[in-house]
PDB file of C-alpha atoms and ligand atoms in Angstrom:
ATOM      1  CA  MET A   1      77.679  18.643  -3.945  1.00 97.00           C
ATOM      2  CA  PHE A   2      78.257  21.204  -7.171  1.00 98.00           C
ATOM      3  CA  HIS A   3      81.552  20.900  -9.395  1.00 98.00           C
ATOM      4  CA  TRP A   4      80.432  24.435 -10.251  1.00 98.00           C
ATOM      5  CA  ARG A   5      77.606  26.817  -9.683  1.00 98.00           C
ATOM      6  CA  ALA A   6      76.613  30.304 -10.225  1.00 97.00           C
ATOM      7  CA  GLN A   7      74.004  32.681 -10.479  1.00 97.00           C
ATOM      8  CA  ILE A   8      73.765  34.280 -14.054  1.00 96.00           C
ATOM      9  CA  ARG A   9      71.206  36.648 -13.585  1.00 94.00           C
ATOM     10  CA  PRO A  10      68.808  37.560 -10.361  1.00 93.00           C
ATOM     11  CA  GLY A  11      66.563  34.749  -9.798  1.00 94.00           C
ATOM     12  CA  VAL A  12      68.530  32.217 -12.377  1.00 96.00           C
ATOM     13  CA  SER A  13      70.870  29.702 -11.937  1.00 97.00           C
ATOM     14  CA  VAL A  14      73.313  27.146 -13.515  1.00 98.00           C
ATOM     15  CA  ALA A  15      75.434  24.116 -11.598  1.00 98.00           C
ATOM     16  CA  PHE A  16      76.534  21.217 -12.523  1.00 98.00           C
ATOM     17  CA  THR A  17      77.211  18.604  -9.753  1.00 98.00           C
ATOM     18  CA  ASP A  18      80.140  16.685  -8.613  1.00 98.00           C
ATOM     19  CA  ALA A  19      80.561  12.719  -7.749  1.00 97.00           C
ATOM     20  CA  ASN A  20      79.825  13.773  -4.026  1.00 97.00           C
ATOM     21  CA  ALA A  21      75.956  14.650  -5.103  1.00 97.00           C
ATOM     22  CA  GLY A  22      76.391  11.126  -6.428  1.00 97.00           C
ATOM     23  CA  ASN A  23      74.704   8.914  -9.079  1.00 98.00           C
ATOM     24  CA  LEU A  24      71.698  10.872 -10.719  1.00 97.00           C
ATOM     25  CA  ALA A  25      70.715   8.725 -13.203  1.00 97.00           C
ATOM     26  CA  LEU A  26      67.784   5.714 -12.997  1.00 95.00           C
ATOM     27  CA  HIS A  27      69.409   3.675 -15.844  1.00 94.00           C
ATOM     28  CA  VAL A  28      72.491   2.480 -14.446  1.00 95.00           C
ATOM     29  CA  GLY A  29      71.484  -0.224 -12.373  1.00 94.00           C
ATOM     30  CA  ASP A  30      71.452   1.771  -8.645  1.00 96.00           C
ATOM     31  CA  ASP A  31      69.211   1.359  -6.553  1.00 97.00           C
ATOM     32  CA  PRO A  32      65.955   3.862  -7.725  1.00 97.00           C
ATOM     33  CA  GLY A  33      65.153   4.930  -4.067  1.00 97.00           C
ATOM     34  CA  GLU A  34      68.400   6.147  -3.827  1.00 97.00           C
ATOM     35  CA  VAL A  35      68.365   8.178  -6.746  1.00 97.00           C
ATOM     36  CA  GLY A  36      65.344   9.508  -5.651  1.00 96.00           C
ATOM     37  CA  ARG A  37      66.895  10.425  -2.377  1.00 97.00           C
ATOM     38  CA  ARG A  38      69.715  11.719  -4.176  1.00 97.00           C
ATOM     39  CA  ARG A  39      67.901  13.733  -6.227  1.00 97.00           C
ATOM     40  CA  GLY A  40      65.349  15.531  -3.600  1.00 96.00           C
ATOM     41  CA  GLU A  41      68.649  16.476  -1.708  1.00 96.00           C
ATOM     42  CA  LEU A  42      69.910  18.531  -4.748  1.00 97.00           C
ATOM     43  CA  GLU A  43      66.226  19.961  -4.944  1.00 96.00           C
ATOM     44  CA  ARG A  44      66.184  20.854  -1.412  1.00 96.00           C
ATOM     45  CA  THR A  45      70.507  22.483  -1.855  1.00 96.00           C
ATOM     46  CA  ILE A  46      68.828  24.555  -5.149  1.00 95.00           C
ATOM     47  CA  GLY A  47      65.459  25.233  -3.879  1.00 92.00           C
ATOM     48  CA  ALA A  48      63.130  23.709  -6.023  1.00 90.00           C
ATOM     49  CA  THR A  49      60.015  22.415  -5.721  1.00 85.00           C
ATOM     50  CA  PRO A  50      60.153  18.394  -4.746  1.00 82.00           C
ATOM     51  CA  GLN A  51      60.122  16.281  -8.006  1.00 82.00           C
ATOM     52  CA  GLY A  52      60.133  19.960  -9.923  1.00 91.00           C
ATOM     53  CA  LEU A  53      64.130  19.289 -11.172  1.00 95.00           C
ATOM     54  CA  ARG A  54      62.899  17.730 -14.689  1.00 97.00           C
ATOM     55  CA  PHE A  55      65.226  15.152 -16.164  1.00 97.00           C
ATOM     56  CA  MET A  56      64.969  13.148 -19.224  1.00 97.00           C
ATOM     57  CA  ASN A  57      65.550   9.637 -21.000  1.00 97.00           C
ATOM     58  CA  GLN A  58      68.073  10.488 -23.491  1.00 97.00           C
ATOM     59  CA  VAL A  59      68.567   8.757 -26.429  1.00 97.00           C
ATOM     60  CA  HIS A  60      71.158  10.042 -28.306  1.00 96.00           C
ATOM     61  CA  GLY A  61      68.767  11.830 -30.658  1.00 97.00           C
ATOM     62  CA  THR A  62      67.685  15.833 -31.348  1.00 98.00           C
ATOM     63  CA  ALA A  63      64.528  15.938 -30.329  1.00 98.00           C
ATOM     64  CA  VAL A  64      63.218  18.554 -27.567  1.00 98.00           C
ATOM     65  CA  ALA A  65      60.567  18.395 -25.567  1.00 98.00           C
ATOM     66  CA  VAL A  66      58.970  21.772 -23.737  1.00 98.00           C
ATOM     67  CA  MET A  67      58.838  21.445 -20.298  1.00 97.00           C
ATOM     68  CA  ASP A  68      55.942  22.764 -17.998  1.00 94.00           C
ATOM     69  CA  VAL A  69      55.128  21.480 -13.899  1.00 88.00           C
ATOM     70  CA  GLY A  70      54.307  18.290 -14.395  1.00 87.00           C
ATOM     71  CA  SER A  71      55.126  17.212 -17.366  1.00 94.00           C
ATOM     72  CA  PRO A  72      56.132  14.084 -17.910  1.00 95.00           C
ATOM     73  CA  VAL A  73      59.371  12.210 -18.533  1.00 96.00           C
ATOM     74  CA  PRO A  74      60.744  12.993 -22.049  1.00 98.00           C
ATOM     75  CA  GLU A  75      62.082  10.809 -24.245  1.00 98.00           C
ATOM     76  CA  ALA A  76      64.130  13.641 -25.300  1.00 98.00           C
ATOM     77  CA  ASP A  77      68.009  14.661 -25.711  1.00 98.00           C
ATOM     78  CA  ALA A  78      67.072  18.599 -24.969  1.00 98.00           C
ATOM     79  CA  MET A  79      64.413  20.317 -22.814  1.00 98.00           C
ATOM     80  CA  VAL A  80      63.192  24.181 -22.860  1.00 98.00           C
ATOM     81  CA  SER A  81      61.026  25.596 -20.359  1.00 97.00           C
ATOM     82  CA  ARG A  82      60.669  29.693 -19.052  1.00 96.00           C
ATOM     83  CA  GLY A  83      61.500  28.448 -15.623  1.00 94.00           C
ATOM     84  CA  VAL A  84      60.990  24.692 -14.411  1.00 95.00           C
ATOM     85  CA  PRO A  85      64.224  23.492 -13.869  1.00 97.00           C
ATOM     86  CA  LEU A  86      66.090  21.048 -15.870  1.00 98.00           C
ATOM     87  CA  ALA A  87      68.470  18.759 -15.411  1.00 98.00           C
ATOM     88  CA  VAL A  88      70.522  16.656 -17.702  1.00 98.00           C
ATOM     89  CA  MET A  89      72.705  13.877 -16.802  1.00 98.00           C
ATOM     90  CA  VAL A  90      76.123  12.205 -18.191  1.00 98.00           C
ATOM     91  CA  ALA A  91      79.570  10.773 -18.015  1.00 98.00           C
ATOM     92  CA  ASP A  92      81.511  12.360 -20.554  1.00 98.00           C
ATOM     93  CA  CYS A  93      78.634  13.143 -22.849  1.00 98.00           C
ATOM     94  CA  ILE A  94      78.704  17.285 -22.954  1.00 98.00           C
ATOM     95  CA  PRO A  95      75.653  18.624 -20.109  1.00 98.00           C
ATOM     96  CA  VAL A  96      74.919  22.312 -21.936  1.00 98.00           C
ATOM     97  CA  VAL A  97      72.518  24.061 -19.849  1.00 98.00           C
ATOM     98  CA  LEU A  98      70.896  27.859 -21.322  1.00 98.00           C
ATOM     99  CA  ALA A  99      69.425  30.717 -20.547  1.00 98.00           C
ATOM    100  CA  GLY A 100      68.313  33.408 -22.415  1.00 98.00           C
ATOM    101  CA  GLU A 101      65.193  36.462 -21.925  1.00 97.00           C
ATOM    102  CA  SER A 102      61.984  36.285 -23.647  1.00 97.00           C
ATOM    103  CA  PRO A 103      58.956  39.068 -22.734  1.00 96.00           C
ATOM    104  CA  ASP A 104      57.809  36.845 -20.474  1.00 93.00           C
ATOM    105  CA  GLY A 105      61.067  36.106 -18.842  1.00 95.00           C
ATOM    106  CA  PRO A 106      63.257  33.557 -18.690  1.00 97.00           C
ATOM    107  CA  VAL A 107      63.986  30.742 -20.971  1.00 98.00           C
ATOM    108  CA  LEU A 108      66.205  27.639 -20.071  1.00 98.00           C
ATOM    109  CA  ALA A 109      67.650  24.897 -22.195  1.00 98.00           C
ATOM    110  CA  ALA A 110      69.325  21.473 -20.822  1.00 98.00           C
ATOM    111  CA  VAL A 111      71.408  19.121 -23.219  1.00 98.00           C
ATOM    112  CA  HIS A 112      72.190  16.040 -23.761  1.00 98.00           C
ATOM    113  CA  ALA A 113      75.351  16.383 -26.682  1.00 98.00           C
ATOM    114  CA  GLY A 114      77.074  13.208 -26.769  1.00 97.00           C
ATOM    115  CA  ARG A 115      79.035  12.290 -30.180  1.00 98.00           C
ATOM    116  CA  PRO A 116      75.775  10.981 -32.425  1.00 98.00           C
ATOM    117  CA  GLY A 117      73.656  14.110 -30.558  1.00 98.00           C
ATOM    118  CA  LEU A 118      76.246  16.411 -31.528  1.00 98.00           C
ATOM    119  CA  ALA A 119      76.812  15.265 -34.953  1.00 98.00           C
ATOM    120  CA  ALA A 120      72.929  15.066 -35.546  1.00 98.00           C
ATOM    121  CA  GLY A 121      72.588  19.182 -34.310  1.00 98.00           C
ATOM    122  CA  VAL A 122      70.438  18.066 -30.839  1.00 98.00           C
ATOM    123  CA  ILE A 123      72.351  22.132 -29.815  1.00 98.00           C
ATOM    124  CA  PRO A 124      70.932  24.142 -32.860  1.00 98.00           C
ATOM    125  CA  ALA A 125      67.624  22.172 -32.275  1.00 98.00           C
ATOM    126  CA  ALA A 126      67.142  23.001 -29.064  1.00 98.00           C
ATOM    127  CA  LEU A 127      68.769  27.289 -29.766  1.00 98.00           C
ATOM    128  CA  GLY A 128      65.467  26.874 -32.120  1.00 98.00           C
ATOM    129  CA  SER A 129      63.216  25.590 -29.376  1.00 98.00           C
ATOM    130  CA  MET A 130      64.379  28.504 -27.773  1.00 98.00           C
ATOM    131  CA  ALA A 131      64.046  31.261 -29.962  1.00 98.00           C
ATOM    132  CA  ASP A 132      60.144  29.694 -30.449  1.00 98.00           C
ATOM    133  CA  LEU A 133      59.525  30.545 -27.102  1.00 97.00           C
ATOM    134  CA  GLY A 134      60.844  34.092 -28.052  1.00 98.00           C
ATOM    135  CA  ALA A 135      64.508  33.824 -26.164  1.00 98.00           C
ATOM    136  CA  ALA A 136      66.529  36.600 -27.569  1.00 97.00           C
ATOM    137  CA  GLY A 137      70.616  37.407 -25.532  1.00 97.00           C
ATOM    138  CA  ILE A 138      71.146  33.521 -25.245  1.00 98.00           C
ATOM    139  CA  ARG A 139      74.078  32.476 -23.038  1.00 98.00           C
ATOM    140  CA  ALA A 140      75.618  28.695 -22.719  1.00 98.00           C
ATOM    141  CA  TRP A 141      77.357  26.942 -19.969  1.00 98.00           C
ATOM    142  CA  VAL A 142      79.155  23.740 -21.545  1.00 98.00           C
ATOM    143  CA  GLY A 143      79.921  21.043 -18.742  1.00 98.00           C
ATOM    144  CA  PRO A 144      83.070  18.779 -18.487  1.00 98.00           C
ATOM    145  CA  SER A 145      82.771  15.750 -20.737  1.00 98.00           C
ATOM    146  CA  ILE A 146      86.026  14.009 -22.134  1.00 98.00           C
ATOM    147  CA  CYS A 147      87.985  16.365 -24.075  1.00 98.00           C
ATOM    148  CA  GLY A 148      90.040  15.842 -27.257  1.00 98.00           C
ATOM    149  CA  LYS A 149      93.148  14.406 -25.849  1.00 98.00           C
ATOM    150  CA  CYS A 150      91.061  11.945 -24.438  1.00 98.00           C
ATOM    151  CA  TYR A 151      88.904  10.535 -26.626  1.00 98.00           C
ATOM    152  CA  GLU A 152      90.598   8.618 -29.377  1.00 98.00           C
ATOM    153  CA  VAL A 153      88.152   6.755 -31.996  1.00 98.00           C
ATOM    154  CA  PRO A 154      88.501   5.246 -35.028  1.00 98.00           C
ATOM    155  CA  ALA A 155      89.734   7.119 -38.621  1.00 98.00           C
ATOM    156  CA  GLY A 156      86.226   6.571 -39.997  1.00 98.00           C
ATOM    157  CA  LEU A 157      84.079   7.651 -37.384  1.00 98.00           C
ATOM    158  CA  GLN A 158      86.511  11.068 -37.151  1.00 98.00           C
ATOM    159  CA  ASP A 159      85.846  11.878 -40.743  1.00 98.00           C
ATOM    160  CA  GLU A 160      81.993  11.022 -40.177  1.00 98.00           C
ATOM    161  CA  VAL A 161      81.979  13.288 -37.025  1.00 98.00           C
ATOM    162  CA  ALA A 162      84.714  16.355 -38.599  1.00 98.00           C
ATOM    163  CA  ALA A 163      82.414  16.100 -41.997  1.00 98.00           C
ATOM    164  CA  VAL A 164      79.220  17.798 -40.268  1.00 98.00           C
ATOM    165  CA  VAL A 165      81.690  19.579 -37.410  1.00 98.00           C
ATOM    166  CA  PRO A 166      84.798  20.046 -38.446  1.00 98.00           C
ATOM    167  CA  ALA A 167      85.682  21.707 -35.234  1.00 98.00           C
ATOM    168  CA  THR A 168      85.847  18.284 -33.640  1.00 98.00           C
ATOM    169  CA  ARG A 169      88.728  16.747 -35.525  1.00 98.00           C
ATOM    170  CA  THR A 170      91.656  15.987 -33.312  1.00 98.00           C
ATOM    171  CA  THR A 171      94.144  14.080 -32.200  1.00 98.00           C
ATOM    172  CA  THR A 172      94.699  12.533 -29.122  1.00 98.00           C
ATOM    173  CA  SER A 173      97.527  12.845 -26.179  1.00 98.00           C
ATOM    174  CA  TRP A 174      99.161   9.557 -27.826  1.00 98.00           C
ATOM    175  CA  GLY A 175      99.289  10.622 -31.440  1.00 98.00           C
ATOM    176  CA  THR A 176      95.830   8.978 -32.713  1.00 98.00           C
ATOM    177  CA  PRO A 177      92.284  10.275 -34.183  1.00 98.00           C
ATOM    178  CA  GLY A 178      90.556  11.855 -31.371  1.00 98.00           C
ATOM    179  CA  LEU A 179      87.021  14.187 -31.443  1.00 98.00           C
ATOM    180  CA  ASP A 180      86.800  17.069 -29.812  1.00 98.00           C
ATOM    181  CA  LEU A 181      83.166  17.127 -29.036  1.00 98.00           C
ATOM    182  CA  PRO A 182      83.586  20.572 -26.638  1.00 98.00           C
ATOM    183  CA  ALA A 183      85.448  22.731 -29.329  1.00 98.00           C
ATOM    184  CA  GLY A 184      82.391  21.270 -31.707  1.00 98.00           C
ATOM    185  CA  ALA A 185      79.862  22.390 -28.962  1.00 98.00           C
ATOM    186  CA  ARG A 186      81.498  25.513 -28.890  1.00 98.00           C
ATOM    187  CA  SER A 187      81.812  25.992 -32.698  1.00 98.00           C
ATOM    188  CA  GLN A 188      78.112  25.436 -33.236  1.00 98.00           C
ATOM    189  CA  LEU A 189      77.349  27.437 -30.718  1.00 98.00           C
ATOM    190  CA  GLU A 190      79.233  30.839 -31.609  1.00 98.00           C
ATOM    191  CA  GLN A 191      78.314  30.180 -35.587  1.00 98.00           C
ATOM    192  CA  ALA A 192      74.449  30.722 -33.710  1.00 98.00           C
ATOM    193  CA  GLY A 193      75.785  33.962 -32.032  1.00 97.00           C
ATOM    194  CA  VAL A 194      75.392  32.356 -28.764  1.00 98.00           C
ATOM    195  CA  SER A 195      77.779  33.169 -25.678  1.00 96.00           C
ATOM    196  CA  VAL A 196      79.886  30.286 -24.149  1.00 98.00           C
ATOM    197  CA  GLU A 197      80.305  31.729 -20.626  1.00 98.00           C
ATOM    198  CA  TYR A 198      81.958  28.349 -19.512  1.00 98.00           C
ATOM    199  CA  SER A 199      83.643  25.480 -20.207  1.00 98.00           C
ATOM    200  CA  GLY A 200      84.104  22.357 -17.747  1.00 98.00           C
ATOM    201  CA  PRO A 201      87.181  20.633 -17.199  1.00 98.00           C
ATOM    202  CA  CYS A 202      88.027  16.543 -18.759  1.00 98.00           C
ATOM    203  CA  THR A 203      86.079  14.268 -16.932  1.00 98.00           C
ATOM    204  CA  LEU A 204      87.838  11.278 -17.547  1.00 98.00           C
ATOM    205  CA  GLU A 205      90.838  13.311 -16.213  1.00 98.00           C
ATOM    206  CA  THR A 206      88.968  14.428 -12.904  1.00 98.00           C
ATOM    207  CA  PRO A 207      88.674  12.330 -10.238  1.00 97.00           C
ATOM    208  CA  SER A 208      85.777  13.939  -9.016  1.00 97.00           C
ATOM    209  CA  LEU A 209      83.670  13.718 -12.119  1.00 98.00           C
ATOM    210  CA  PHE A 210      81.659  10.367 -13.195  1.00 98.00           C
ATOM    211  CA  SER A 211      83.562   9.423 -16.450  1.00 98.00           C
ATOM    212  CA  TYR A 212      82.327   6.321 -18.490  1.00 97.00           C
ATOM    213  CA  ARG A 213      85.505   5.747 -19.934  1.00 97.00           C
ATOM    214  CA  ARG A 214      87.763   5.574 -16.953  1.00 96.00           C
ATOM    215  CA  ASN A 215      84.960   2.791 -15.495  1.00 95.00           C
ATOM    216  CA  LYS A 216      82.136   1.327 -17.252  1.00 94.00           C
ATOM    217  CA  ASP A 217      80.027   0.919 -13.940  1.00 93.00           C
ATOM    218  CA  THR A 218      79.805   4.636 -13.510  1.00 96.00           C
ATOM    219  CA  GLY A 219      76.889   7.179 -12.445  1.00 97.00           C
ATOM    220  CA  ARG A 220      75.972   9.780 -13.642  1.00 98.00           C
ATOM    221  CA  PHE A 221      76.218  13.703 -12.430  1.00 98.00           C
ATOM    222  CA  ALA A 222      74.712  16.283 -13.867  1.00 98.00           C
ATOM    223  CA  GLY A 223      73.932  19.891 -15.270  1.00 98.00           C
ATOM    224  CA  LEU A 224      71.273  22.286 -13.509  1.00 98.00           C
ATOM    225  CA  VAL A 225      69.466  25.338 -14.785  1.00 98.00           C
ATOM    226  CA  TRP A 226      66.685  26.594 -12.853  1.00 97.00           C
ATOM    227  CA  CYS A 227      65.128  30.121 -11.707  1.00 94.00           C
ATOM    228  CA  HIS A 228      64.589  30.872  -8.102  1.00 91.00           C
ATOM    229  CA  ASP A 229      64.015  33.557  -5.229  1.00 83.00           C
TER     230      ASP A 229
HETATM  231 ZN1  LIG B   1      90.860  14.155 -21.028  1.00 64.98          ZN
END
């Protein structure tokens, strides 16, 4: 069910699911009942209350939603909370989960960073919202996503993204212009003083993970961060 999972401090864990957890997204033409059943199984496994795991309608923007128990599903690409379990869905985009400490307890975040969101600054936007909640000592876990050796883009698009996030400029394994989105995410996090505790492998090269570039009809796996007993 999990590609990777760790307790990062007493009472706080992060994880990235794999294809064995099944598709967790409602927007890819899958049976909503089946998706709900899989989400429920995931919640039971991690010890979250039913419907406690918060998902978002991801739109490749920079909106950050502050989530509480009972918050409706937001249209956003980042969520922050004071412990409410958060989930970000991906299949080649980067799932970034973060945790920091405030005087009132842990502050969590889950971020969907694809090419447009990364370039538009969704990661710094999420860090800003965490700071607004009083978070310090923020750490990040950068989940599996398509790597720069596999992600070919037109030269003009490479220039456009690299102009705002220089660390993304790369060359694919077959010698064409590419974008290294994980390197870009890491550069933004490190510039903000956030330590990167984990970097996941390439989705396209890892059969146990969903990859949109490998299969357009694919499901979505998830990055999770949650508080527990
Ligand atoms: Zn790759």
